[in-house]
Amino acid sequence: QETGCLSIIVLGASGDLAKKKTFPALFHLFAQGFLQSDEVHIFGYARSKISDDDLRNRIRGYLVQGKTSDAVQLEEVSKFLKLIKYVSGSYDSAEGFQKLDKEISEHEVSRNSAEGTSRRLFYFALPPSVYPSVCKMIKHYCMNKSDLGGWTRIVVEKPFGKDLASAEKLSSQIGELFDEPQIYRIDHYLGKELVQNLLVLRFANRFFLPLWNRDNIDNVQIVFREDFGTEGRGGYFDEYGIIRDIIQNHLLQVLCLVAMEKPISLKPEHIRDEKVKVLQSVLPIKDEEVVLGQYEGYRDDPTVPDHSNTPTFATMVLRIHNERWEGVPFIMKAGKALSSRKAEIRVQFKDVPGDIFRCKKQGRNEFVIRLQPSEAMYMKLTVKKPGLEMSTVQSELDLSYRQRYQGVTIPEAYERLILDTIRGDQQHFVRRDELKAAWEIFTPLLHRIDNGEVKSLPYKPGSRGPAKADELLEKAGYVQTHGYIWIPPTL
Ligand code: BG6
């Protein structure tokens, strides 16, 4: 474990991402003792000319949101806020970044003990359009002091471009200034507890080893549903749409972990090598295996153009051309303004061959991993209906986290990932070649959508999305279980 001075610089400090995610995650790390106040200093950087206290007051309300705050917690909040200093400047001028470097250096000198280091973590809570100029400024003016040792790392977040060409351009611009081990591309789905669990589940359990393939699995669904629309983000969203916002990154990362081969070790590069291989095995997406939707009312947002074809919903089939998965559809489904909010992985098994209970069965075996809310894993299976009759019923083996791990707090995705960036662990971050392979899969389809060749169907807010999507699911082989619903246990 490294010690010495650690400076965390949040660029875009007054923006939404910083307020809602970055600072609260830093606060939770601080409150749990992962950021020592004698080592850490936090700098907010943005264009607005505000004071240290203005920034502190802007973020204060987000730090303990949703939780009842007691006196101890309020004291923690004030201690944390004291660590924050604000520097104002533009994203492309030397002046601001020189000032920032001066502040960081002063703090490093004052904190510098005999074995002092200069660790500098730059968190980009910024629109990607300014990434290249900010990278240049950091490279010229704000790198760690080599006589002190340590490191400089940057943390960036999607959208990384809009298609293969623009993403590659951005990657090269950043790659000219920083080496891959210095770049942390966040996909916050990789910080979710049940996503991190996938590796353990698949490779530490004998149960799954012989079953996890085309001989036994009929289809896989990876689903993201939200029960609210693009409120307040219409302008951003309309440029990107649901495929770029959710499927190309969050759901595809989940697909990698579900489908990849066993890495030779847990080293980040070994894991990421396997993820890249899966991505490179995905076949081009066929238009007839895509259903797009746009919820009614989406275009009422004044920042959305009247004739927008941008999908707020998409269901599509990805096919992996390799020995394990040939013929198994991976159905990716994501939508806004739907009837419920959840994210899950649903692995549906084939029917039992020569089944003697066939006519009475309710449905197939399914293994469901509920990423959120109510984290759980459950196996849907057929059992004898308890009682005198010899009949069958669908039931489940249920591992619900809230019940099984009472009193355990599941960390926020950003919290965990920021800690990884400080510790220098890139396992849960996206490598450049992985990003490229991800864009290769979706770019042709995205271009057809942008050109209006594939149209979004209207759907009612609060519904399941366009009916055509359910038809596609059925065509791909998914068999719905009738008369069964999984209810998360209450404590
Ligand atoms: C973000 C998307 O990356 O993920 C949002 O831009 C989406 O549109 C969000 O709402 C969902 O994250 P979570 O963690 O709430 O599932």
XYZ file of C-alpha atoms in Angstrom, residues 51-355:
305
model
C -15.051 30.459 -3.670
C -14.018 27.326 -1.764
C -17.077 27.751 0.424
C -19.408 28.182 -2.533
C -18.288 24.815 -3.874
C -18.568 23.176 -0.458
C -22.091 24.497 -0.045
C -23.087 23.248 -3.472
C -22.065 19.692 -2.759
C -22.903 19.460 0.946
C -26.520 18.451 0.341
C -25.536 15.530 -1.890
C -23.180 13.853 0.543
C -25.605 12.244 2.926
C -28.615 12.221 0.652
C -31.348 9.759 1.474
C -29.831 8.850 4.809
C -30.755 10.333 8.133
C -27.850 12.419 9.161
C -26.824 12.386 12.781
C -24.347 14.627 14.533
C -21.407 12.272 13.915
C -22.139 12.195 10.246
C -22.449 15.965 10.030
C -19.091 16.261 11.689
C -17.616 13.872 9.095
C -19.148 16.010 6.375
C -17.499 19.173 7.694
C -14.142 17.414 8.036
C -14.433 16.165 4.479
C -15.462 19.530 3.078
C -12.427 21.125 4.709
C -10.225 18.970 2.480
C -11.663 20.598 -0.619
C -10.143 23.623 -2.307
C -11.488 25.268 -5.400
C -9.480 26.577 -8.347
C -11.167 28.305 -11.258
C -9.908 28.354 -14.794
C -10.790 27.396 -18.322
C -10.178 23.993 -19.869
C -7.781 25.164 -22.533
C -5.664 27.887 -20.997
C -2.262 27.491 -19.448
C -3.035 30.004 -16.739
C -5.669 27.981 -14.948
C -3.668 24.795 -14.972
C -0.505 26.544 -13.816
C -2.478 27.898 -10.901
C -3.820 24.402 -10.221
C -0.321 22.921 -10.303
C 0.882 25.579 -7.889
C -1.885 24.735 -5.423
C -1.237 21.003 -5.664
C 2.511 21.452 -5.308
C 2.202 23.694 -2.271
C 0.112 21.100 -0.612
C 2.578 18.379 -1.554
C 5.456 20.358 -0.117
C 3.649 21.174 3.102
C 2.621 17.542 3.581
C 5.847 16.140 2.358
C 7.545 13.897 4.821
C 10.844 12.131 4.201
C 9.255 9.449 2.074
C 6.718 11.811 0.467
C 5.244 11.027 -2.913
C 3.349 13.000 -5.478
C 0.225 11.054 -6.421
C -2.160 12.939 -8.652
C -5.529 11.639 -9.693
C -7.437 13.720 -12.240
C -11.116 12.884 -12.386
C -12.756 14.156 -15.594
C -16.332 15.046 -14.708
C -16.421 16.849 -18.048
C -17.938 16.607 -21.512
C -15.614 14.558 -23.761
C -15.267 17.459 -26.191
C -12.778 19.037 -23.789
C -10.859 15.812 -22.983
C -8.090 16.441 -25.536
C -7.342 19.998 -24.416
C -7.535 19.097 -20.723
C -5.169 16.174 -21.293
C -2.716 18.528 -22.991
C -2.897 20.992 -20.118
C -2.331 18.313 -17.493
C 0.549 16.854 -19.467
C 2.220 20.265 -19.801
C 1.591 21.776 -16.417
C 0.268 19.366 -13.840
C 2.186 16.087 -13.879
C 3.464 14.612 -10.621
C 6.827 15.870 -9.462
C 9.319 13.318 -10.642
C 11.735 14.002 -7.784
C 9.018 12.899 -5.411
C 8.057 9.872 -7.458
C 4.445 8.740 -7.375
C 2.169 8.901 -10.385
C -0.385 10.828 -12.440
C -3.584 9.092 -13.505
C -6.642 10.259 -15.357
C -10.156 8.941 -14.936
C -12.475 9.426 -17.897
C -16.030 8.431 -18.533
C -18.261 7.798 -21.522
C -19.334 8.938 -24.024
C -16.048 7.986 -25.658
C -16.969 9.183 -29.131
C -20.101 8.486 -31.122
C -18.871 5.747 -33.413
C -15.727 3.817 -34.224
C -13.960 6.661 -36.042
C -14.658 9.361 -33.446
C -13.820 7.020 -30.560
C -10.530 6.029 -32.161
C -9.707 9.666 -32.761
C -10.310 10.472 -29.096
C -8.315 7.428 -28.004
C -5.351 8.520 -30.126
C -5.490 12.082 -28.837
C -5.393 10.851 -25.250
C -2.979 8.030 -26.101
C -0.397 10.478 -27.428
C -0.197 12.098 -24.010
C -0.833 9.289 -21.541
C 0.109 5.638 -21.447
C -2.558 3.002 -21.045
C -1.668 2.273 -17.369
C -2.377 5.939 -16.594
C -5.830 5.928 -18.189
C -8.876 4.685 -16.271
C -11.970 4.469 -18.495
C -14.900 4.127 -16.120
C -17.944 2.054 -16.885
C -19.793 2.213 -13.596
C -21.590 -1.091 -14.253
C -18.261 -2.779 -13.614
C -18.403 -1.419 -10.081
C -21.722 -3.056 -9.235
C -21.592 -5.864 -6.687
C -23.342 -8.466 -8.795
C -21.382 -7.617 -11.903
C -18.160 -8.096 -9.957
C -19.571 -11.355 -8.695
C -19.878 -12.826 -12.191
C -16.288 -13.919 -12.351
C -16.521 -15.741 -9.034
C -19.831 -17.272 -9.871
C -18.686 -18.650 -13.174
C -15.224 -19.819 -12.340
C -15.398 -20.841 -8.685
C -18.456 -23.059 -8.913
C -18.476 -26.568 -10.255
C -22.251 -26.315 -10.801
C -21.874 -23.961 -13.677
C -18.820 -25.273 -15.463
C -20.457 -28.068 -17.477
C -23.673 -26.130 -18.114
C -22.371 -22.828 -19.346
C -22.459 -23.419 -23.085
C -24.562 -23.935 -26.218
C -25.374 -27.542 -25.294
C -27.418 -26.437 -22.289
C -28.236 -22.768 -22.593
C -30.966 -21.761 -25.014
C -30.708 -17.986 -24.777
C -29.375 -15.195 -22.605
C -31.033 -11.859 -21.906
C -29.290 -8.824 -20.531
C -31.874 -6.280 -19.548
C -31.880 -2.676 -18.388
C -35.178 -0.945 -17.673
C -35.855 2.469 -16.224
C -39.244 3.782 -15.210
C -38.403 7.402 -15.989
C -37.614 9.231 -19.194
C -34.797 11.524 -20.200
C -36.044 14.373 -18.000
C -33.637 17.244 -18.095
C -31.096 15.367 -20.233
C -32.951 15.439 -23.551
C -30.263 17.501 -25.243
C -27.464 15.081 -24.367
C -29.561 12.002 -24.863
C -30.846 12.892 -28.296
C -27.307 13.002 -29.657
C -26.596 9.527 -28.334
C -29.700 7.380 -27.855
C -30.141 4.257 -25.781
C -27.635 2.103 -27.681
C -24.747 4.485 -27.058
C -25.997 5.393 -23.574
C -26.517 1.898 -22.169
C -26.036 -1.028 -24.553
C -22.658 -0.341 -26.176
C -21.061 0.068 -22.755
C -22.949 -1.116 -19.650
C -24.767 -4.110 -21.123
C -21.911 -5.116 -23.377
C -19.525 -5.208 -20.421
C -21.948 -7.520 -18.667
C -22.150 -9.684 -21.778
C -18.351 -10.005 -21.798
C -18.308 -11.308 -18.242
C -21.146 -13.739 -18.920
C -19.667 -15.076 -22.143
C -15.875 -14.895 -21.859
C -13.582 -17.862 -21.421
C -11.743 -18.403 -18.156
C -8.791 -16.017 -17.867
C -5.457 -17.603 -17.029
C -5.338 -15.581 -13.811
C -7.079 -12.699 -12.108
C -4.520 -10.212 -13.397
C -6.338 -7.276 -15.034
C -4.624 -7.841 -18.382
C -5.572 -11.512 -18.427
C -9.200 -10.710 -17.743
C -9.302 -7.945 -20.291
C -7.652 -10.160 -22.923
C -10.576 -12.570 -22.612
C -13.149 -9.799 -22.810
C -11.627 -8.506 -26.020
C -11.771 -11.990 -27.551
C -15.499 -12.284 -26.921
C -16.146 -8.856 -28.379
C -14.174 -9.730 -31.460
C -16.289 -12.861 -31.913
C -19.591 -10.967 -32.105
C -21.133 -11.138 -35.584
C -22.572 -8.084 -37.374
C -26.036 -7.206 -36.067
C -28.877 -7.878 -38.491
C -31.609 -5.245 -38.901
C -34.298 -7.926 -38.623
C -32.959 -8.739 -35.164
C -33.349 -5.182 -33.904
C -36.446 -3.418 -32.583
C -36.151 0.248 -31.687
C -38.633 2.370 -29.791
C -39.178 5.947 -28.729
C -41.634 6.765 -25.968
C -44.506 9.086 -26.728
C -43.809 12.516 -25.312
C -40.022 12.249 -25.675
C -40.032 14.939 -28.374
C -42.004 17.347 -26.163
C -38.702 18.174 -24.485
C -37.713 21.557 -25.963
C -34.102 20.392 -26.361
C -35.153 17.426 -28.533
C -35.698 18.083 -32.279
C -39.290 17.594 -33.485
C -38.438 14.799 -35.908
C -35.908 12.933 -33.809
C -35.550 9.207 -34.604
C -33.340 8.661 -31.540
C -34.265 5.397 -29.807
C -35.090 5.487 -26.108
C -35.654 1.720 -26.266
C -33.888 -1.083 -28.098
C -33.994 -4.844 -28.173
C -31.455 -6.632 -30.308
C -29.847 -10.008 -30.717
C -26.078 -10.394 -30.559
C -24.544 -13.610 -31.806
C -21.167 -14.842 -30.675
C -19.342 -16.877 -33.242
C -17.258 -19.282 -31.201
C -17.237 -22.867 -29.997
C -19.045 -22.163 -26.741
C -21.828 -19.908 -27.994
C -22.579 -20.611 -31.668
C -26.367 -20.494 -32.068
C -27.147 -18.974 -28.635
C -28.823 -15.571 -28.953
C -27.694 -12.910 -26.501
C -30.664 -10.599 -26.303
C -29.799 -7.070 -25.223
C -32.684 -4.980 -24.059
C -32.660 -1.432 -22.706
C -35.308 1.199 -22.347
C -36.341 4.406 -20.655
C -39.841 5.328 -19.459
C -40.907 1.703 -19.068
C -43.166 0.027 -16.524
C -40.423 -0.785 -14.013
C -36.836 -0.143 -13.023
C -34.451 -3.090 -12.995
C -31.316 -4.547 -14.481
C -30.814 -8.272 -14.749
C -29.198 -11.161 -16.566
C -31.509 -14.022 -17.462
C -29.940 -17.273 -18.583
C -32.570 -19.614 -19.956
C -31.775 -23.313 -20.261
C -33.013 -25.736 -22.894
C -35.884 -28.104 -22.279
C -35.142 -31.449 -20.665
C -34.794 -34.060 -23.416
C -37.379 -36.864 -23.277
C -39.230 -34.984 -20.557
